[in-house]
Every structure is written in C-alpha cells, then in structure tokens.
XYZ file of C-alpha atoms in Angstrom:
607
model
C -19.418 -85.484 37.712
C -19.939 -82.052 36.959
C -19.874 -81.064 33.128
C -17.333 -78.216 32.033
C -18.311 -75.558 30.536
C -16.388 -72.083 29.535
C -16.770 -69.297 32.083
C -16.052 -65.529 31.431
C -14.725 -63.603 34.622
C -15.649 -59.909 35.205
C -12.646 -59.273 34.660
C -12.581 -59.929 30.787
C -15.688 -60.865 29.127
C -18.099 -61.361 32.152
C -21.858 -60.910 31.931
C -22.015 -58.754 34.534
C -21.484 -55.355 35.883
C -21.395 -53.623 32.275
C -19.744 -56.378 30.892
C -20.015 -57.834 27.007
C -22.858 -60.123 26.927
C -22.308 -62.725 23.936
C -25.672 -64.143 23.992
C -26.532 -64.162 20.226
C -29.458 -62.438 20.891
C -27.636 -59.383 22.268
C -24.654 -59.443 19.647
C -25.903 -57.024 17.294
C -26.821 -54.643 20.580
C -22.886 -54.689 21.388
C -21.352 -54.219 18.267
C -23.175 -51.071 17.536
C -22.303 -50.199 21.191
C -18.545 -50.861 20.125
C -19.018 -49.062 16.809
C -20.090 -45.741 18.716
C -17.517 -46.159 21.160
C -14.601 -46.034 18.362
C -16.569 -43.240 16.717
C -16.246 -41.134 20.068
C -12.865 -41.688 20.341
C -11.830 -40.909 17.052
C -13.959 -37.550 17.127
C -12.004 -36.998 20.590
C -8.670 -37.664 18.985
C -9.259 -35.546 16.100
C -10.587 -32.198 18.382
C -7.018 -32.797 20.333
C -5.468 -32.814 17.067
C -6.867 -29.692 15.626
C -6.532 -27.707 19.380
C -2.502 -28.811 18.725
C -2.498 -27.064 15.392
C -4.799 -23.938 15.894
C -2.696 -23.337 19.105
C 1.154 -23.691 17.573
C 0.184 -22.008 13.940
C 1.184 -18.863 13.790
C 0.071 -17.505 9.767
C 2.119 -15.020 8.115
C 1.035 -11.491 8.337
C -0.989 -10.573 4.698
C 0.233 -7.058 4.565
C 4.125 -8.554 4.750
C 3.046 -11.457 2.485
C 4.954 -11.570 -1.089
C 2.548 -10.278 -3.687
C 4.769 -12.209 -6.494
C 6.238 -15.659 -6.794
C 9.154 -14.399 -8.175
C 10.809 -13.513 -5.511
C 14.681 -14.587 -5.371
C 16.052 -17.608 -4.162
C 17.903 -16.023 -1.038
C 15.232 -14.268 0.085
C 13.532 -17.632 0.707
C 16.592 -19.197 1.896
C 16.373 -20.342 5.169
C 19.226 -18.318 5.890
C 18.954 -14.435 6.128
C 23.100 -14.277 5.580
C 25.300 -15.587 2.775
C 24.506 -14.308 -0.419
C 24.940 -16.419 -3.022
C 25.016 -15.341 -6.790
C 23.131 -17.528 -9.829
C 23.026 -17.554 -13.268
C 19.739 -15.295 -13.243
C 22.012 -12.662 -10.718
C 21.684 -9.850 -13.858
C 17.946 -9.351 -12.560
C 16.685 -6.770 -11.184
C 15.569 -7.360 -7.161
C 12.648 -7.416 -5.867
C 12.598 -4.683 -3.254
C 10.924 -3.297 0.032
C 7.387 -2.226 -1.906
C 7.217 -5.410 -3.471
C 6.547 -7.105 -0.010
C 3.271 -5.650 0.151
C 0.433 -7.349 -0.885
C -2.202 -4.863 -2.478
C -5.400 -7.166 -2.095
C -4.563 -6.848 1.615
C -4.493 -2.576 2.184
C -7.193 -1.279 1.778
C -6.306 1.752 -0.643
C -9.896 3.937 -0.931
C -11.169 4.638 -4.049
C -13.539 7.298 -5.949
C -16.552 5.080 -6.619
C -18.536 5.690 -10.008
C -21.460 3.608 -9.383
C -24.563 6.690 -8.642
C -24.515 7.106 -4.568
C -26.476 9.869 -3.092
C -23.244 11.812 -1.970
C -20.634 10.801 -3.718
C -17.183 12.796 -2.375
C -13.631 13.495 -3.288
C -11.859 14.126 0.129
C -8.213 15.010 -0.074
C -5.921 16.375 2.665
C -6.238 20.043 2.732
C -2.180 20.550 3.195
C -1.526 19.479 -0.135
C -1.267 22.116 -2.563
C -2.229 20.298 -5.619
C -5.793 19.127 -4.113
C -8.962 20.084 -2.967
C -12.326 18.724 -0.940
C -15.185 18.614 -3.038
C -18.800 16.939 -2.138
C -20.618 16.216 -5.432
C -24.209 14.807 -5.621
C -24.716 11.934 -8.158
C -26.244 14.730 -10.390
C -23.224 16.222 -10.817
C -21.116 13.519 -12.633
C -23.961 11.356 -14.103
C -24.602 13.439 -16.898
C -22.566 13.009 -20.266
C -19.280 11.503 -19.814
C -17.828 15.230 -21.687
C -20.628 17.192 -21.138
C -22.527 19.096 -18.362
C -26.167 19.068 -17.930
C -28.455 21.431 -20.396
C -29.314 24.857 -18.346
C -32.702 25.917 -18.023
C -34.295 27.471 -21.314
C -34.450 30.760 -19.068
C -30.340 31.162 -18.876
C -28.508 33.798 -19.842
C -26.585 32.740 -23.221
C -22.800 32.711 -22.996
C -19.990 33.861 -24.840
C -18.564 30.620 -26.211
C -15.450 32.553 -27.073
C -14.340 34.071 -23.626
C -11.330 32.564 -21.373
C -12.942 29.756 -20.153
C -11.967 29.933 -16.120
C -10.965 26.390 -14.828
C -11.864 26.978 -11.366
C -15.591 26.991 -12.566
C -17.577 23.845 -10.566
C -19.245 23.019 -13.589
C -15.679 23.196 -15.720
C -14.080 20.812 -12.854
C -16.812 18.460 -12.530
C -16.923 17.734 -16.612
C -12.915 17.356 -16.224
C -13.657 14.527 -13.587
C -15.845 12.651 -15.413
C -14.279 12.728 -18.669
C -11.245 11.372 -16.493
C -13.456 8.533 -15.314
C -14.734 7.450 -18.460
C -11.845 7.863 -20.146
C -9.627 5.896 -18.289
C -11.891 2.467 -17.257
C -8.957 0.350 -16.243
C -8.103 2.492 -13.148
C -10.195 3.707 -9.378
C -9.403 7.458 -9.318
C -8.184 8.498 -6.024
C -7.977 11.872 -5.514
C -8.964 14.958 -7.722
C -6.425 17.780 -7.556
C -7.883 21.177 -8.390
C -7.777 22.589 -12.228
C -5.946 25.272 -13.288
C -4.920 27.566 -16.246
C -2.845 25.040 -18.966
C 0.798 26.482 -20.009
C 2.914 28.129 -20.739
C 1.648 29.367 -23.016
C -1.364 29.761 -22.005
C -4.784 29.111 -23.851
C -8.035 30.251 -22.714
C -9.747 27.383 -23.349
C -7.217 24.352 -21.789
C -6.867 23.619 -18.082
C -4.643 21.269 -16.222
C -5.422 18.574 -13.725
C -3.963 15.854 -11.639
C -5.506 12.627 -9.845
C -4.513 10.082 -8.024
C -5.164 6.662 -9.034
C -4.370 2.697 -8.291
C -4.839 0.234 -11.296
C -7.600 -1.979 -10.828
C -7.055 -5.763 -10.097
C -3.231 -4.315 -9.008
C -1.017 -6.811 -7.148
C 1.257 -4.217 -5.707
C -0.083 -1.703 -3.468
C 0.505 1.800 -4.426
C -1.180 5.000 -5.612
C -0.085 6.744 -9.096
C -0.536 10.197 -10.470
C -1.015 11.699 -13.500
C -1.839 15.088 -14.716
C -2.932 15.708 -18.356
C -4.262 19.290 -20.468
C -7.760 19.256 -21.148
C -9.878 20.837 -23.743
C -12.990 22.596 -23.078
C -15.113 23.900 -24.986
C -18.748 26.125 -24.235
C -21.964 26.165 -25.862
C -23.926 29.037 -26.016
C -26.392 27.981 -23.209
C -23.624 27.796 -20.599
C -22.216 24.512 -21.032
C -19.312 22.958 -21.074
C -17.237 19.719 -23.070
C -14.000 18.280 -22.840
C -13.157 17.637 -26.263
C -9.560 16.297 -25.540
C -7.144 14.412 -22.665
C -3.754 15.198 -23.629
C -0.622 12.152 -23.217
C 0.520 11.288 -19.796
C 2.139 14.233 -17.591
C 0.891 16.784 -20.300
C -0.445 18.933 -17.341
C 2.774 20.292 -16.260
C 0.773 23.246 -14.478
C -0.807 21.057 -12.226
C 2.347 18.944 -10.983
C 2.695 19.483 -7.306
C 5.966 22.259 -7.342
C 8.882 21.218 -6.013
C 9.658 21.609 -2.585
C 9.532 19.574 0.499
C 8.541 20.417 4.712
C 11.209 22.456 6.672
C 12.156 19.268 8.174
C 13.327 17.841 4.551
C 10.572 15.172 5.485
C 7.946 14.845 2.361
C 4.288 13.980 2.205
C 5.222 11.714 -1.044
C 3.830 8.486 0.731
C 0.440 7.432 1.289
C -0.061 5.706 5.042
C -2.885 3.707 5.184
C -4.259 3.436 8.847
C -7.367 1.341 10.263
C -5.575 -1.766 9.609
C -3.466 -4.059 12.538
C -0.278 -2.215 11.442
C -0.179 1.236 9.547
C 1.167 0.341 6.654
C 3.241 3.046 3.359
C 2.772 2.697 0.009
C 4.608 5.257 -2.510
C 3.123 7.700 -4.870
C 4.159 7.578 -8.138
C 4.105 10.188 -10.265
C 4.612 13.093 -7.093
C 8.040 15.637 -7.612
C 10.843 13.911 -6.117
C 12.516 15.223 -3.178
C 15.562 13.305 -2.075
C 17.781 16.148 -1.183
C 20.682 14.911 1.160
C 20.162 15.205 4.905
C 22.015 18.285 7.053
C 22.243 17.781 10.756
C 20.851 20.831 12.428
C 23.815 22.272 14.748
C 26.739 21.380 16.463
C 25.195 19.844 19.738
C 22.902 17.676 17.416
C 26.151 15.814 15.711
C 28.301 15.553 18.757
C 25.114 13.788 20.763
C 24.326 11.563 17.811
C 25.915 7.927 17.323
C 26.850 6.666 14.108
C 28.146 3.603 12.549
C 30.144 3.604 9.334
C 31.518 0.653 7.080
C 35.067 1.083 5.331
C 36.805 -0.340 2.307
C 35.871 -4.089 1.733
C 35.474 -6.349 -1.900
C 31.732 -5.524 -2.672
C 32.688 -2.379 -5.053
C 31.292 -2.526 -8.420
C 30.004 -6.326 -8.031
C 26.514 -7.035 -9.055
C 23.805 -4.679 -7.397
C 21.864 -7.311 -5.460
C 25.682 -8.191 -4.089
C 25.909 -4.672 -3.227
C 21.919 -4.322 -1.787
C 22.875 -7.434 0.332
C 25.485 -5.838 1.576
C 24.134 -2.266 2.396
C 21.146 -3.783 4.274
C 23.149 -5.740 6.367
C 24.774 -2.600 7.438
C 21.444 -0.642 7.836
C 20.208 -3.640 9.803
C 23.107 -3.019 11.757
C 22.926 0.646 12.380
C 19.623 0.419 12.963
C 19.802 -2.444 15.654
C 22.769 -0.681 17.589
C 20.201 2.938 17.364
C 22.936 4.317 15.540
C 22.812 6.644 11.877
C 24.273 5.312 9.315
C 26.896 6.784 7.299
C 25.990 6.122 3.748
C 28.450 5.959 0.605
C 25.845 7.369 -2.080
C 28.020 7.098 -4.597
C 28.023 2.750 -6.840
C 30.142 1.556 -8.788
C 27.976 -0.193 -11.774
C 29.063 -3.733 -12.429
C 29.956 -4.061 -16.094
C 27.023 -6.219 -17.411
C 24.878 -3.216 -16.395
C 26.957 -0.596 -18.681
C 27.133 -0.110 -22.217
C 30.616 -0.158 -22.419
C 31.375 -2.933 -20.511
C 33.937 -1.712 -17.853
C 33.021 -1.034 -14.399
C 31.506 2.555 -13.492
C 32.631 4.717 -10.703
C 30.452 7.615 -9.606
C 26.255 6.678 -10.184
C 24.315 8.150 -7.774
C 22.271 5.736 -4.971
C 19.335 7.786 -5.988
C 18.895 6.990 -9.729
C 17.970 3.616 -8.197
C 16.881 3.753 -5.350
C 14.192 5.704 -3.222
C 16.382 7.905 -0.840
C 13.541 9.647 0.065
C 11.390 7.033 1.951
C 15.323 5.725 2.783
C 15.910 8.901 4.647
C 12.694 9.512 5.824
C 11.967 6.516 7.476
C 15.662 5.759 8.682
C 18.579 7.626 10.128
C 21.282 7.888 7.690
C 23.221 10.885 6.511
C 26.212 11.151 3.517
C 29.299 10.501 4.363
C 30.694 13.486 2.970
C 28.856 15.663 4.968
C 29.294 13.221 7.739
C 32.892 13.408 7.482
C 33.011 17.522 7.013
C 31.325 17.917 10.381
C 33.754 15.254 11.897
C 36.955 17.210 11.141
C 34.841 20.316 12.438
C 33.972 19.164 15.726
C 35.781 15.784 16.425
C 38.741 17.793 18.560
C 36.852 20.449 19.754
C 33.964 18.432 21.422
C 36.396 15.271 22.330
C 34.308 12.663 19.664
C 35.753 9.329 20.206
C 35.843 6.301 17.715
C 35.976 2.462 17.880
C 37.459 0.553 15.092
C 36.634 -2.776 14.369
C 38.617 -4.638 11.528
C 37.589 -8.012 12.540
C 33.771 -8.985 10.657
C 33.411 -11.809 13.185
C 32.900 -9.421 15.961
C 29.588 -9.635 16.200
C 26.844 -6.209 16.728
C 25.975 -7.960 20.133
C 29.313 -7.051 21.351
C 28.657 -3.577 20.138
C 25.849 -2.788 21.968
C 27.221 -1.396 25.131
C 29.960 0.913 22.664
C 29.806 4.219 24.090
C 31.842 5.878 21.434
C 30.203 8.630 19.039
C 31.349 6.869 16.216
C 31.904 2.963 15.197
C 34.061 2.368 12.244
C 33.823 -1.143 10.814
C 37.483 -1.799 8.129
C 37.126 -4.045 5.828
C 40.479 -5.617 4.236
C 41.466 -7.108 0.755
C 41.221 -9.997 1.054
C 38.234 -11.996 -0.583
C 35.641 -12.982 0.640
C 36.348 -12.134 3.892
C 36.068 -8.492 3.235
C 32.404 -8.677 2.216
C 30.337 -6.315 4.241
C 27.425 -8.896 4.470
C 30.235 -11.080 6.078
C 29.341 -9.188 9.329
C 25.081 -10.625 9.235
C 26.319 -14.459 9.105
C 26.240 -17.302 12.076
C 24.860 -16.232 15.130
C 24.116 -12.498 13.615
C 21.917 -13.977 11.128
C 19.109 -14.947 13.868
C 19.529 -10.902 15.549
C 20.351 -8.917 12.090
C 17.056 -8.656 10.350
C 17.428 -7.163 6.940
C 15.243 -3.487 6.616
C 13.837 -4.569 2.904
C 11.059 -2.578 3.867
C 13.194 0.445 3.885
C 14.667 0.057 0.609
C 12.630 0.761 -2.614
C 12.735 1.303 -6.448
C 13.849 5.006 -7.845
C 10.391 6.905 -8.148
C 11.709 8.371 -10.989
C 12.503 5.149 -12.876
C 8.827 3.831 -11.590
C 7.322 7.063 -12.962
C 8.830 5.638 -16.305
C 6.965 2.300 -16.092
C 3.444 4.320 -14.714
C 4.324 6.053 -17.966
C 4.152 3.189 -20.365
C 1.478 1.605 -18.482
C -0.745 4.416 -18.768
C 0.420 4.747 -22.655
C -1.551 1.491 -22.882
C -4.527 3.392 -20.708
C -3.622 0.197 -18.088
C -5.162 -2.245 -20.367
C -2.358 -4.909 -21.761
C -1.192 -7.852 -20.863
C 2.538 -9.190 -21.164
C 5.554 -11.949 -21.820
C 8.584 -12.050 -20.347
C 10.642 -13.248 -23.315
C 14.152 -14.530 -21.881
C 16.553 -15.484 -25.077
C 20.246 -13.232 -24.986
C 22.858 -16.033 -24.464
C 21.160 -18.220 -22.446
C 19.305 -19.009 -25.817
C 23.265 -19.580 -27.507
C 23.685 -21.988 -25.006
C 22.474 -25.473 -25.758
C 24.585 -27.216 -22.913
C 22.518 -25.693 -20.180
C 19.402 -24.681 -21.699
C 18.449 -27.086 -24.733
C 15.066 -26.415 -25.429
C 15.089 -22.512 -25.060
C 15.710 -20.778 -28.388
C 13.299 -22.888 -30.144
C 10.582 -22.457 -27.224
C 10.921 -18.580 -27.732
C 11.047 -18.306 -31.752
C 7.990 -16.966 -32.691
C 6.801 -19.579 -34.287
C 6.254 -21.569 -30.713
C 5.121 -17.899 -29.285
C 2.160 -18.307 -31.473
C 1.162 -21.053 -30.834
C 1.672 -21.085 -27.173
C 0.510 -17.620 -26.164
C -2.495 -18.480 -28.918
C -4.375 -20.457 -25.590
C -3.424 -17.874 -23.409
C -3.794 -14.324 -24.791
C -6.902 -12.989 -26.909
C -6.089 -11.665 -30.246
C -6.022 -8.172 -30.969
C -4.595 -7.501 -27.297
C -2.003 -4.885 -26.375
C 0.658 -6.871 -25.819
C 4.077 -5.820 -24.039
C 7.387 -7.884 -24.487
C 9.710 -7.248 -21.761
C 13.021 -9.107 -23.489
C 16.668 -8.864 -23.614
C 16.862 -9.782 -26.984
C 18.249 -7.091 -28.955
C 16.680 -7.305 -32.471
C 12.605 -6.968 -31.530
C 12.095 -7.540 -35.191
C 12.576 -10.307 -34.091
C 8.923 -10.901 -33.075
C 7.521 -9.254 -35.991
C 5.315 -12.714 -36.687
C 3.246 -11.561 -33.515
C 2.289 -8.452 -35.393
C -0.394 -10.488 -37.060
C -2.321 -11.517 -34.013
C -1.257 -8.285 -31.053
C -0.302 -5.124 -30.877
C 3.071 -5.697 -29.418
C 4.944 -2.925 -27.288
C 8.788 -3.074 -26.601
C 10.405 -0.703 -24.001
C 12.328 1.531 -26.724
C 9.076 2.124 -27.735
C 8.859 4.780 -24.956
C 11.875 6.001 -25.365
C 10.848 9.631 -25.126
C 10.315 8.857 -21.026
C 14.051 8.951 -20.841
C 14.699 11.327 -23.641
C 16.632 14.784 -23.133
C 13.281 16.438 -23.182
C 12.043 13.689 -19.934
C 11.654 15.009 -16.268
C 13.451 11.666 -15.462
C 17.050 12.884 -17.648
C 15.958 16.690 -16.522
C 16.195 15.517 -12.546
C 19.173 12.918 -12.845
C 21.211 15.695 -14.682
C 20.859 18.118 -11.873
C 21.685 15.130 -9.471
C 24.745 14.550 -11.226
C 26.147 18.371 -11.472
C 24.672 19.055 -15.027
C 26.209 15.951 -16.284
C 23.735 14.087 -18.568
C 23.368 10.201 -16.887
C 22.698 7.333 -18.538
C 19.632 5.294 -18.953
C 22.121 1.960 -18.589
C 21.348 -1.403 -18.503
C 20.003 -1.966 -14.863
C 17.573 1.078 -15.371
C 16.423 -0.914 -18.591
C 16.031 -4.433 -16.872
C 14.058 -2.591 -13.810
C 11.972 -0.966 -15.527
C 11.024 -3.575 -18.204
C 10.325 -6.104 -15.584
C 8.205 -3.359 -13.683
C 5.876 -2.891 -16.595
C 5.502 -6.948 -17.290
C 4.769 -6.902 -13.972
C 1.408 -4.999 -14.899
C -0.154 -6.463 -17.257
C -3.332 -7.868 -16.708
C -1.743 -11.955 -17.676
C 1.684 -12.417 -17.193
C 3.248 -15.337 -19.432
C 7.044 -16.179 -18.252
C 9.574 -17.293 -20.027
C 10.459 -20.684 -17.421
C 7.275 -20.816 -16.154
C 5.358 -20.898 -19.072
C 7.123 -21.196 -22.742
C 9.708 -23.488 -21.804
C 10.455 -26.759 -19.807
C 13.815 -25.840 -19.260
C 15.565 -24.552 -16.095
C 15.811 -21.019 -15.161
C 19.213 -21.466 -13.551
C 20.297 -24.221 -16.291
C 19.955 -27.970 -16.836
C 18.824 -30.194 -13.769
C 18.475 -26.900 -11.499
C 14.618 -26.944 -11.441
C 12.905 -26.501 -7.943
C 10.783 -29.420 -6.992
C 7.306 -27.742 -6.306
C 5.821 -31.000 -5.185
C-alpha cells in the first residue's frame, strides 16, 4: 500500500515549469521574487495613473489667472448667469484688469544695477519720450549730481537759464528719479523740458513710466514732477528738489488722440503665448464718443440694442452684470452695440440718498479701452443717424420682446438692426435674463473689456505715490454691519482699536505708513494707532478730487460744465484700490475677525 502524500499540480503550486517551489530551502528565494513582482506592478499602476492625469489636466492660463482672492462670489459661481446680490453687494467689483496676474507679464524695466550699456528705449511716436543709450558712467555718479569736469573746463555761469534738454541736465534728472523713488522699476524716461507757466530758468519738467515693485496687478503708471537744478561753477549740475506728484504739468503728454479716435494709452506686451494689455495710468484721457465715418459705413454695419427693462438705478455690479451680458451678446452675433452711457446711481452710492439719473459711464469706467477694443457706439448718435438714413437706405429692424429667445436663434438675423424690449415686470425684465440656461454655456462675459475709470485710478496712483509706494494697509469694515449684533457678533469689538493694536501689533512693524481704507465715518476713531503708525485715510487726499484736480477739471467738461460729484462708489473704488497696494494687506474677515463676511453661519468652508 502506497503512502499518501500531498501533490501540487502545475497548474497551482507545481514545482515545475516556473512554478513556486516550497522547499524551505528556496522560501526566502520566492518571497523576495513575490516582493519584486508587487513592486513592479505597483510602479506600473502608478505610471498609468499619472499618464491619466497629465493627459486630461488642462491648467488655467497664468496671464487670465485672478491676481486676488477677493474676487466675488458669482464670478466663481459655477454659473456664468444669474446674478445674485449679498450683503457685501455695496463693493466695488473687481473688473477686467484685475484678471491679470502681474508676476505672469513680463512688464520690462530700467535696471539700476551698473551694466555696460544700460538703455532707455521708448517708442519714437510718442511725443512725451525719447531713446537714449547711457553708459553706466553716466548715472553712477551722485544720486543729484553729475560727475566733476576736468580742472581744464571752461567755468560756467551758475546764474544763466539752465537749458533742460542738456544730456548732462537729463541724465542727473534720471537718477535723482531713481534714487528718489526706491519702491518703484522706472520704465520709460520722457524727455525734459522748460517747467511752467511761469517759467523759471532753473526748473524743468519730466515724466516716467513706472510699475511698483512686488505689484500684483499688472500695469504701468506715470508721473511727471518739476525739478530743481542747480550749476556749479565748473559745469555741473544738482537736482536740489522733486516736486509732489503730477507737479510737471509741462511734461504731461497733450491731449489729443490718432485720427482714428484709437489711443496709444495701453501698453501691449508681446513675446508671451497671448499678447496681452495692461493700462497706463497717469496718461491724458481720451474717451471721446465714437462717430461712424459716412453714410455707407452705418447702413452696412449691424447693431444690436437693449430697451427698457428693471436694472435702472439698481446696484452697479447689477447693472455691470447686465451690460456684459449684452456686450457678450453683441459681440457673439458680430454686431455693435448700442450703448446707454448715461447710469442711474443706486442710492447707497449718493449722498443724498435718492436714486441719480444722468452720471456718465465714463466717470467709472474705462470707455477708452471699451471702445477701442470693442464695437460700440452711443445711442444718441446711434439713433440720430437712424432717423437720417433708416428710410432712405431701406434699414430694417427685428424686435424681440421675449428674453428666452435665445442669441443662437439670432444668428442667421439679417436685419441692420436687432432691438431686444424689455417689459415691467420683475425679474423677468432683467437684461442679464437673456445669458441664463442654455445661453450661459455660449454667452461668455467680455470682463476683459471692461475696466476701472483711469481717472479715478490716477487718484489711487496719486495717494500711493504720496506714500513714495512704501505703506502697507487694513481694510477696516465697521458702518452698520458693526450695529448689528444679530448677524455679526464679534465685529465691533474685533475692530475697536484696542483689538487693532494688538492684532496688527504681530503683523505690521511700528513706525510704518499705514493706510485705513474704512467706511467708518469718524477716523478719529483710530486715533489710538497714532502711537505706533503713521495712519493715512482717503480724505486725507482730498485735494486729488478737489476743484483745483485734473480728475473734477475732466469730469466737469464731461458733464457740460456741470461740477460732478466724487460720490460714494468713486470713494469705495478708490479706497479699496489703494488697500489693494500696500505692501501687507490685513482684512477685516480674513484677518481681525472670526465672523462672517456675509453674516452669521455664511462662512465658506475652505477645507
């Protein structure tokens, strides 16, 4: 009788052809042969993981990319349609420039650090400018003073007109500039000239361009400022004083744009994936209204206009929601858009509390890069031309009064004009109305075409550069969000200035400039942070906005002579701009307080 004993088939467990061998003396051999098996795999598995997620992830493009977190909820909605209005709706919104991250364009700057040919290239077209090659010689000397002439120079008349297109006289203006201001890369150089009126033999004018350093938006800024020069008797020159910000007047670029009414105000920036514009602050402002160029020009053009509807005087990101779903419109059907310029200013914007018929688009907006880089025209114009020629070359016109017709079923309109009515009714008659359900995924939104007044950002370069760039801020939130307890319970005593002490103690030096951008009305309040910062308030620079200002100068002649005012939009946008500057940036609901922006139990969950 045969004894039994266990048999492993090749099949399973055999010990042969490849198969596990269990002996004991080859157990160790076959588990590290198992280990590196598993080991493979896994590495295998892993590869075919990664491959999956480098081929499907598609990264945002960094020149589109939101240099600020505080962007607003609906533009991070995950729908592009229905606007919906919060408690913080009295904001200001972010807008088209404000999309562009400045770490990502490539802005050039003037270097200071000693090169062998260092060079100040500016386009020759511009009037205020000029191309100069300087060796490191000629602004390493003294930061106000050209080099010492040779012993065997003629000595000079300290007292004569000093003449500021002199090389010497513009390359000691340069280098005072870059001393003198260490928080900003100069740009561009424009070319000195003879300071007044009136004029004084021994002042000249000049104007740069410049971007902040360590900037998070991408743009260029300019400033022009008087200069005092003085001679010594062997031929050389000082600047003994930089005037105040836009001192220069004879150096501003003069109004005045191309034939075309297209300006040279932007700065393109090229040698990147996709050419991207940045504004220049600080250039003369030419938004003058759009005229179409004859007869057969208007009757070949196509235009879309919106009518009537509920979004009149309601907030202005309720109206900006609106008129860019219109634009988006116009521009996806290649048709102009007829443009209201005239808003009604919501109430909590005006100092006398009623509604405001009859503020220009322009005293908020940039109609300049609007118009330049979109076809619109004013409806007043618009409609002048339309009596004139309507009958006479047969213009046709398709009214829609239903929102839910969608721009798809536009496209194939052939008539010169399409007139979208709006009704009374509420909220039906809400011009976004016409961007929701299936428009939503064809109507993109042109933020990008839509940015802040110049003027009102020449306001905020203003105070910025009042503080030579070098300040940092708080966003101090308190009005009557701090009188209600209900929603917000921890606010008013977060932002007395007893808790500002201590809390901005850890996070701002002493002795800093530093700028409170508030809406509380009584800034003695914050007298306590006297002690530790010199604190700066927007009515501070009041004299930006004065009657003396180019900015009240330029709105006045927009508005027919009649003085505008500085109203409470204009404040918030401009206060926020220049908090939005400083080197740190302490908020109010990020940063002082636990409680909600929006109100109790509204907090985002960032986890």
């Amino acid at each position: 009788m045969h004894s039994t004993r266990p048999l492993l088939s090749r099949s399973g467990f055999g010990g042969g052809g490849g198969a596990m061998n269990l002996r004991p003396e080859n157990l160790g051999q076959e588990a590290l042969r198992l280990t590196g098996n598993l080991c493979f795999a896994l590495f295998v598995f892993a590869v075919l993981v990664f491959t999956l997620i480098a081929a499907t992830y598609h990264p945002d493009d960094p020149f589109l990319h939101p240099s600020s977190s505080h962007l607003t909820s609906f533009l991070t909605s995950t729908s592009n349609s229905t606007f919906i209005s919060t408690a913080t709706d009295s904001a200001p919104l972010l807008t088209g420039e404000d999309f562009i991250n400045s770490s990502s364009v490539p802005l050039p700057v003037l270097s200071t650090d000693p090169a062998p040919d260092l060079s100040v290239s500016t386009d020759s077209a511009s009037s205020d400018s000029t191309t100069v090659d300087l060796s490191t010689s000629d602004l390493s000397d003294s930061a106000t003073q050209t080099s010492d002439q040779d012993d065997t120079s003629p000595s000079c008349d300290v007292n004569a007109p000093i003449k500021c297109s002199d090389r010497d006289v513009f390359n000691v203006m340069m280098r005072a500039t870059i001393d003198g201001f260490p928080d900003v890369h100069i740009y561009r150089f424009g070319k000195p000239v003879l300071a007044g009126p009136p004029t004084n033999p021994t002042q000249c004018d000049m104007a740069w361009r410049f971007k902040p350093k360590n900037a998070k938006r991408a743009a260029l800024y300019k400033d022009y400022r008087r200069f005092d020069i003085s001679r010594s008797t062997n031929c050389s020159y000082a600047v003994l004083n930089i005037g105040d910000y836009h001192t220069g007047v004879n150096a501003r670029k003069k109004k005045g744009g191309k034939k075309s009414g297209r300006s040279d105000n932007n700065f393109k920036i090229i040698g990147v994936a996709k050419p991207i514009i940045v504004p220049i602050v600080g250039e003369t402002v030419n938004d003058t209204l759009p005229v179409v160029e004859s007869e057969s020009k208007f009757s070949t053009g196509k235009y879309l206009v919106y009518k009537g509807g509920g979004d009149r005087c309601k907030s202005m990101n309720h109206y900006l929601w609106s008129f860019l779903c219109s634009l988006g419109e116009a521009q996806y059907l290649n048709r102009t858009l007829v443009m209201d310029l005239t808003i009604c200013l919501n109430n909590k914007y005006t100092s006398s509390k009623q509604n405001e018929e009859g503020k220009d688009f322009r005293f908020y907006f940039d109609f300049e890069h609007l118009r330049d880089s979109a076809s619109v025209i004013d409806q007043h114009q618009f409609w002048e031309d339309w009596k004139l020629w309507r009958k006479k070359d047969k213009l046709s016109m398709h009214l829609v009064e239903d929102f839910r017709v969608t721009p798809m079923k536009l496209a194939n309109v052939k008539d010169t004009l399409i007139m979208r009515k709006f009704g009374a009714v509420e909220p039906d008659n809400y011009w976004y109305r016409v961007c929701e359900g299936e428009t939503e995924s064809v109507i993109q939104r042109p933020w990008h075409l839509l940015w802040k007044s110049r003027r009102l950002m020449d306001i905020v370069s203003g105070i910025a550069s009042k503080m030579n760039w070098d300040f940092d801020s708080v966003h101090v939130v308190r009005g009557d969000k701090a009188k209600n307890p209900a929603l917000w319970p921890n606010l008013a005593a977060d932002t007395s200035p007893e808790a500002l002490l201590s809390t901005l103690g850890d996070k701002i030096d002493n002795g800093r400039n530093l700028y409170i951008a508030t809406d509380e009305p009584d800034t003695s309040f914050f007298d306590p942070l006297k002690d530790k910062y010199t604190t700066h308030f927007l009515d501070d620079y009041k004299e930006l906005w004065s009657e003396n200002s180019d900015w009240y100068i330029e709105t006045k002649n927009l508005n027919n002579g009649i003085p505008v005012e500085f109203d409470g939009y204009m404040r918030g946008e401009v206060d926020m701009e220049v908090f939005l500057r400083g080197k740190k940036q302490i908020e109010t609901f990020n940063d002082l307080t636990s409680d909600c922006k929006d109100g109790i139990n509204t907090c985002k969950n960032n986890s």
